[in-house]
Amino acid sequence: GRITLRGKPLTGKVTFHWDEQFVGSKVNEIGKYKVNRVLVGKYKVTIDGKGVPAKFTSEDITPLTVEVKEGGNTFDFDLQ
């Protein structure tokens, strides 16, 4: 997937959370990331990086959610 902040690539970290567990990935200089070993299900997503609003960095208050389905999944986020 790809992560942008106000339309510009974001460098940092993305994390998928479920049942007090998590899996994450670094986000490269062009905003791309790849998370492996994610099971089918619903996840809260947090994103950390320079300038990221606090609401996206905390599992407790993040508005970002995804549902991973069988097969390939791509999730892009444009944070505002």
Short mmCIF file of N, CA, C and O in Angstrom, two decimals:
data_model
loop_
_atom_site.label_atom_id
_atom_site.label_comp_id
_atom_site.label_asym_id
_atom_site.label_seq_id
_atom_site.Cartn_x
_atom_site.Cartn_y
_atom_site.Cartn_z
N GLY A 1 0.82 -1.18 0.00
CA GLY A 1 0.00 0.00 0.00
C GLY A 1 0.86 1.25 0.00
O GLY A 1 2.09 1.18 -0.02
N ARG A 2 0.22 2.38 0.06
CA ARG A 2 0.92 3.67 0.05
C ARG A 2 0.29 4.59 1.08
O ARG A 2 -0.94 4.60 1.26
N ILE A 3 1.14 5.36 1.75
CA ILE A 3 0.67 6.31 2.75
C ILE A 3 1.16 7.70 2.39
O ILE A 3 2.34 7.89 2.10
N THR A 4 0.21 8.65 2.39
CA THR A 4 0.56 10.04 2.14
C THR A 4 0.00 10.90 3.28
O THR A 4 -0.96 10.52 3.95
N LEU A 5 0.64 12.04 3.47
CA LEU A 5 0.19 13.02 4.45
C LEU A 5 -0.07 14.31 3.69
O LEU A 5 0.85 14.89 3.12
N ARG A 6 -1.35 14.67 3.61
CA ARG A 6 -1.78 15.84 2.81
C ARG A 6 -1.28 15.72 1.36
O ARG A 6 -0.80 16.67 0.77
N GLY A 7 -1.35 14.49 0.82
CA GLY A 7 -1.00 14.25 -0.57
C GLY A 7 0.47 14.00 -0.86
O GLY A 7 0.83 13.68 -1.98
N LYS A 8 1.34 14.11 0.17
CA LYS A 8 2.77 13.90 -0.04
C LYS A 8 3.21 12.60 0.63
O LYS A 8 2.71 12.27 1.72
N PRO A 9 4.14 11.85 0.02
CA PRO A 9 4.59 10.58 0.59
C PRO A 9 5.06 10.74 2.03
O PRO A 9 5.74 11.71 2.37
N LEU A 10 4.69 9.79 2.88
CA LEU A 10 5.07 9.80 4.28
C LEU A 10 6.07 8.69 4.56
O LEU A 10 5.87 7.55 4.11
N THR A 11 7.14 9.00 5.26
CA THR A 11 8.10 8.01 5.73
C THR A 11 7.81 7.75 7.19
O THR A 11 7.59 8.70 7.95
N GLY A 12 7.79 6.48 7.60
CA GLY A 12 7.52 6.17 9.00
C GLY A 12 7.24 4.70 9.20
O GLY A 12 7.95 3.85 8.68
N LYS A 13 6.16 4.42 9.92
CA LYS A 13 5.80 3.05 10.27
C LYS A 13 4.29 2.90 10.25
O LYS A 13 3.56 3.79 10.70
N VAL A 14 3.82 1.75 9.75
CA VAL A 14 2.40 1.42 9.78
C VAL A 14 2.25 0.13 10.59
O VAL A 14 3.07 -0.78 10.49
N THR A 15 1.19 0.09 11.42
CA THR A 15 0.96 -1.09 12.26
C THR A 15 -0.51 -1.49 12.20
O THR A 15 -1.39 -0.65 12.29
N PHE A 16 -0.74 -2.80 12.04
CA PHE A 16 -2.08 -3.38 12.05
C PHE A 16 -2.26 -4.06 13.41
O PHE A 16 -1.44 -4.89 13.80
N HIS A 17 -3.36 -3.71 14.14
CA HIS A 17 -3.59 -4.20 15.49
C HIS A 17 -4.85 -5.07 15.56
O HIS A 17 -5.86 -4.76 14.94
N TRP A 18 -4.77 -6.14 16.37
CA TRP A 18 -5.93 -6.98 16.65
C TRP A 18 -5.68 -7.74 17.95
O TRP A 18 -4.56 -8.17 18.21
N ASP A 19 -6.69 -7.91 18.75
CA ASP A 19 -6.63 -8.72 19.98
C ASP A 19 -5.31 -8.58 20.73
O ASP A 19 -4.68 -9.58 21.08
N GLU A 20 -4.87 -7.37 21.00
CA GLU A 20 -3.64 -7.09 21.73
C GLU A 20 -2.38 -7.64 21.05
O GLU A 20 -1.37 -7.88 21.69
N GLN A 21 -2.48 -7.89 19.76
CA GLN A 21 -1.34 -8.30 18.95
C GLN A 21 -1.17 -7.28 17.83
O GLN A 21 -2.06 -6.48 17.58
N PHE A 22 -0.03 -7.32 17.15
CA PHE A 22 0.18 -6.39 16.05
C PHE A 22 1.24 -6.91 15.09
O PHE A 22 2.04 -7.77 15.44
N VAL A 23 1.20 -6.38 13.89
CA VAL A 23 2.23 -6.62 12.89
C VAL A 23 2.40 -5.31 12.13
O VAL A 23 1.43 -4.58 11.92
N GLY A 24 3.64 -4.99 11.77
CA GLY A 24 3.85 -3.70 11.13
C GLY A 24 4.96 -3.73 10.10
O GLY A 24 5.57 -4.76 9.84
N SER A 25 5.20 -2.56 9.54
CA SER A 25 6.20 -2.41 8.49
C SER A 25 6.70 -0.98 8.46
O SER A 25 5.97 -0.05 8.81
N LYS A 26 7.93 -0.81 8.00
CA LYS A 26 8.43 0.53 7.72
C LYS A 26 7.76 1.04 6.46
O LYS A 26 7.39 0.26 5.58
N VAL A 27 7.62 2.35 6.38
CA VAL A 27 7.10 3.01 5.19
C VAL A 27 8.28 3.73 4.55
O VAL A 27 8.94 4.54 5.20
N ASN A 28 8.57 3.42 3.28
CA ASN A 28 9.78 3.97 2.65
C ASN A 28 9.61 5.41 2.20
O ASN A 28 8.55 6.02 2.39
N GLU A 29 10.64 5.96 1.59
CA GLU A 29 10.68 7.39 1.24
C GLU A 29 9.65 7.81 0.20
O GLU A 29 9.38 9.00 0.04
N ILE A 30 9.06 6.85 -0.50
CA ILE A 30 7.99 7.21 -1.46
C ILE A 30 6.61 6.82 -0.93
O ILE A 30 5.63 6.80 -1.66
N GLY A 31 6.56 6.50 0.38
CA GLY A 31 5.28 6.22 1.03
C GLY A 31 4.78 4.80 0.87
O GLY A 31 3.66 4.49 1.26
N LYS A 32 5.59 3.90 0.34
CA LYS A 32 5.16 2.51 0.11
C LYS A 32 5.48 1.63 1.32
O LYS A 32 6.50 1.81 1.98
N TYR A 33 4.60 0.65 1.56
CA TYR A 33 4.84 -0.32 2.62
C TYR A 33 4.28 -1.68 2.19
O TYR A 33 3.44 -1.77 1.30
N LYS A 34 4.77 -2.73 2.84
CA LYS A 34 4.25 -4.07 2.61
C LYS A 34 4.26 -4.81 3.94
O LYS A 34 5.27 -4.86 4.63
N VAL A 35 3.09 -5.32 4.34
CA VAL A 35 2.95 -6.07 5.58
C VAL A 35 2.67 -7.51 5.21
O VAL A 35 1.72 -7.79 4.47
N ASN A 36 3.49 -8.42 5.73
CA ASN A 36 3.33 -9.84 5.47
C ASN A 36 2.70 -10.54 6.66
O ASN A 36 2.67 -10.01 7.76
N ARG A 37 2.20 -11.73 6.43
CA ARG A 37 1.65 -12.59 7.48
C ARG A 37 0.46 -11.97 8.21
O ARG A 37 0.35 -12.06 9.43
N VAL A 38 -0.42 -11.34 7.47
CA VAL A 38 -1.64 -10.78 8.06
C VAL A 38 -2.79 -11.72 7.74
O VAL A 38 -3.07 -12.00 6.58
N LEU A 39 -3.45 -12.20 8.77
CA LEU A 39 -4.56 -13.12 8.59
C LEU A 39 -5.83 -12.37 8.17
O LEU A 39 -5.96 -11.18 8.39
N VAL A 40 -6.76 -13.11 7.59
CA VAL A 40 -8.06 -12.55 7.23
C VAL A 40 -8.72 -12.01 8.50
O VAL A 40 -8.70 -12.67 9.55
N GLY A 41 -9.28 -10.80 8.42
CA GLY A 41 -9.96 -10.23 9.57
C GLY A 41 -9.95 -8.72 9.55
O GLY A 41 -9.47 -8.09 8.60
N LYS A 42 -10.51 -8.13 10.62
CA LYS A 42 -10.58 -6.67 10.74
C LYS A 42 -9.47 -6.18 11.66
O LYS A 42 -9.19 -6.81 12.69
N TYR A 43 -8.89 -5.04 11.30
CA TYR A 43 -7.75 -4.49 12.02
C TYR A 43 -7.89 -2.99 12.23
O TYR A 43 -8.39 -2.29 11.35
N LYS A 44 -7.40 -2.51 13.37
CA LYS A 44 -7.18 -1.08 13.54
C LYS A 44 -5.80 -0.80 12.97
O LYS A 44 -4.90 -1.64 13.06
N VAL A 45 -5.62 0.40 12.41
CA VAL A 45 -4.34 0.75 11.80
C VAL A 45 -3.81 2.02 12.44
O VAL A 45 -4.55 3.01 12.58
N THR A 46 -2.53 2.00 12.84
CA THR A 46 -1.87 3.20 13.31
C THR A 46 -0.70 3.52 12.40
O THR A 46 -0.12 2.62 11.78
N ILE A 47 -0.40 4.80 12.30
CA ILE A 47 0.69 5.26 11.44
C ILE A 47 1.52 6.27 12.24
O ILE A 47 0.98 7.18 12.86
N ASP A 48 2.83 6.05 12.22
CA ASP A 48 3.76 6.95 12.90
C ASP A 48 4.70 7.56 11.87
O ASP A 48 5.15 6.86 10.96
N GLY A 49 5.01 8.83 12.03
CA GLY A 49 5.94 9.51 11.15
C GLY A 49 5.92 11.00 11.45
O GLY A 49 5.04 11.49 12.17
N LYS A 50 6.85 11.72 10.89
CA LYS A 50 6.96 13.16 11.13
C LYS A 50 5.72 13.89 10.63
O LYS A 50 5.31 13.74 9.49
N GLY A 51 5.10 14.65 11.53
CA GLY A 51 3.93 15.44 11.18
C GLY A 51 2.60 14.73 11.20
O GLY A 51 1.56 15.33 10.91
N VAL A 52 2.59 13.43 11.55
CA VAL A 52 1.33 12.67 11.58
C VAL A 52 0.49 13.13 12.76
O VAL A 52 0.98 13.15 13.90
N PRO A 53 -0.77 13.51 12.53
CA PRO A 53 -1.65 13.91 13.64
C PRO A 53 -1.78 12.79 14.67
O PRO A 53 -1.83 11.61 14.32
N ALA A 54 -1.85 13.16 15.95
CA ALA A 54 -1.89 12.20 17.06
C ALA A 54 -3.00 11.16 16.92
O ALA A 54 -2.83 10.02 17.34
N LYS A 55 -4.14 11.54 16.34
CA LYS A 55 -5.25 10.59 16.27
C LYS A 55 -4.92 9.36 15.44
O LYS A 55 -5.56 8.32 15.60
N PHE A 56 -3.91 9.43 14.58
CA PHE A 56 -3.54 8.28 13.76
C PHE A 56 -2.45 7.42 14.41
O PHE A 56 -2.12 6.36 13.91
N THR A 57 -1.87 7.89 15.52
CA THR A 57 -0.74 7.20 16.13
C THR A 57 -1.11 6.31 17.31
O THR A 57 -0.28 5.55 17.79
N SER A 58 -2.34 6.38 17.78
CA SER A 58 -2.77 5.63 18.95
C SER A 58 -3.82 4.58 18.58
O SER A 58 -4.84 4.89 17.96
N GLU A 59 -3.56 3.36 19.00
CA GLU A 59 -4.52 2.27 18.74
C GLU A 59 -5.89 2.57 19.35
O GLU A 59 -6.92 2.18 18.82
N ASP A 60 -5.90 3.27 20.48
CA ASP A 60 -7.15 3.55 21.18
C ASP A 60 -8.06 4.52 20.45
O ASP A 60 -9.28 4.45 20.59
N ILE A 61 -7.49 5.46 19.66
CA ILE A 61 -8.33 6.49 19.04
C ILE A 61 -8.23 6.56 17.51
O ILE A 61 -8.91 7.38 16.90
N THR A 62 -7.42 5.71 16.90
CA THR A 62 -7.29 5.79 15.45
C THR A 62 -8.63 5.57 14.74
O THR A 62 -9.37 4.66 15.10
N PRO A 63 -8.92 6.39 13.75
CA PRO A 63 -10.14 6.17 12.96
C PRO A 63 -9.90 5.19 11.81
O PRO A 63 -10.83 4.84 11.10
N LEU A 64 -8.65 4.76 11.64
CA LEU A 64 -8.30 3.91 10.49
C LEU A 64 -8.55 2.44 10.79
O LEU A 64 -8.05 1.90 11.79
N THR A 65 -9.34 1.81 9.94
CA THR A 65 -9.58 0.38 10.04
C THR A 65 -9.54 -0.23 8.65
O THR A 65 -9.80 0.46 7.65
N VAL A 66 -9.20 -1.52 8.60
CA VAL A 66 -9.22 -2.25 7.34
C VAL A 66 -9.78 -3.64 7.58
O VAL A 66 -9.78 -4.13 8.71
N GLU A 67 -10.26 -4.25 6.50
CA GLU A 67 -10.68 -5.64 6.56
C GLU A 67 -9.87 -6.41 5.52
O GLU A 67 -10.01 -6.17 4.32
N VAL A 68 -9.02 -7.31 6.01
CA VAL A 68 -8.20 -8.14 5.12
C VAL A 68 -9.04 -9.32 4.68
O VAL A 68 -9.65 -10.01 5.49
N LYS A 69 -9.06 -9.54 3.36
CA LYS A 69 -9.83 -10.64 2.78
C LYS A 69 -8.88 -11.63 2.12
O LYS A 69 -7.70 -11.33 1.92
N GLU A 70 -9.38 -12.79 1.76
CA GLU A 70 -8.58 -13.79 1.06
C GLU A 70 -7.96 -13.20 -0.19
O GLU A 70 -8.59 -12.38 -0.87
N GLY A 71 -6.74 -13.60 -0.51
CA GLY A 71 -6.07 -13.09 -1.71
C GLY A 71 -5.28 -11.83 -1.41
O GLY A 71 -5.07 -11.46 -0.25
N GLY A 72 -4.87 -11.13 -2.43
CA GLY A 72 -4.08 -9.91 -2.26
C GLY A 72 -4.93 -8.74 -1.80
O GLY A 72 -6.06 -8.57 -2.23
N ASN A 73 -4.38 -7.95 -0.92
CA ASN A 73 -5.04 -6.76 -0.40
C ASN A 73 -4.09 -5.58 -0.48
O ASN A 73 -2.91 -5.72 -0.16
N THR A 74 -4.60 -4.43 -0.87
CA THR A 74 -3.81 -3.20 -0.89
C THR A 74 -4.60 -2.12 -0.18
O THR A 74 -5.77 -1.89 -0.51
N PHE A 75 -3.96 -1.48 0.78
CA PHE A 75 -4.61 -0.41 1.54
C PHE A 75 -3.77 0.86 1.44
O PHE A 75 -2.62 0.87 1.87
N ASP A 76 -4.34 1.90 0.87
CA ASP A 76 -3.70 3.20 0.76
C ASP A 76 -4.38 4.15 1.74
O ASP A 76 -5.60 4.09 1.94
N PHE A 77 -3.58 5.02 2.36
CA PHE A 77 -4.09 5.99 3.31
C PHE A 77 -3.57 7.37 2.96
O PHE A 77 -2.36 7.54 2.76
N ASP A 78 -4.46 8.36 2.85
CA ASP A 78 -4.06 9.75 2.69
C ASP A 78 -4.51 10.49 3.93
O ASP A 78 -5.68 10.81 4.09
N LEU A 79 -3.57 10.73 4.83
CA LEU A 79 -3.87 11.38 6.10
C LEU A 79 -4.02 12.89 5.90
O LEU A 79 -3.29 13.50 5.15
N GLN A 80 -4.99 13.46 6.61
CA GLN A 80 -5.25 14.90 6.53
C GLN A 80 -5.07 15.54 7.89
O GLN A 80 -5.21 14.95 8.89
#
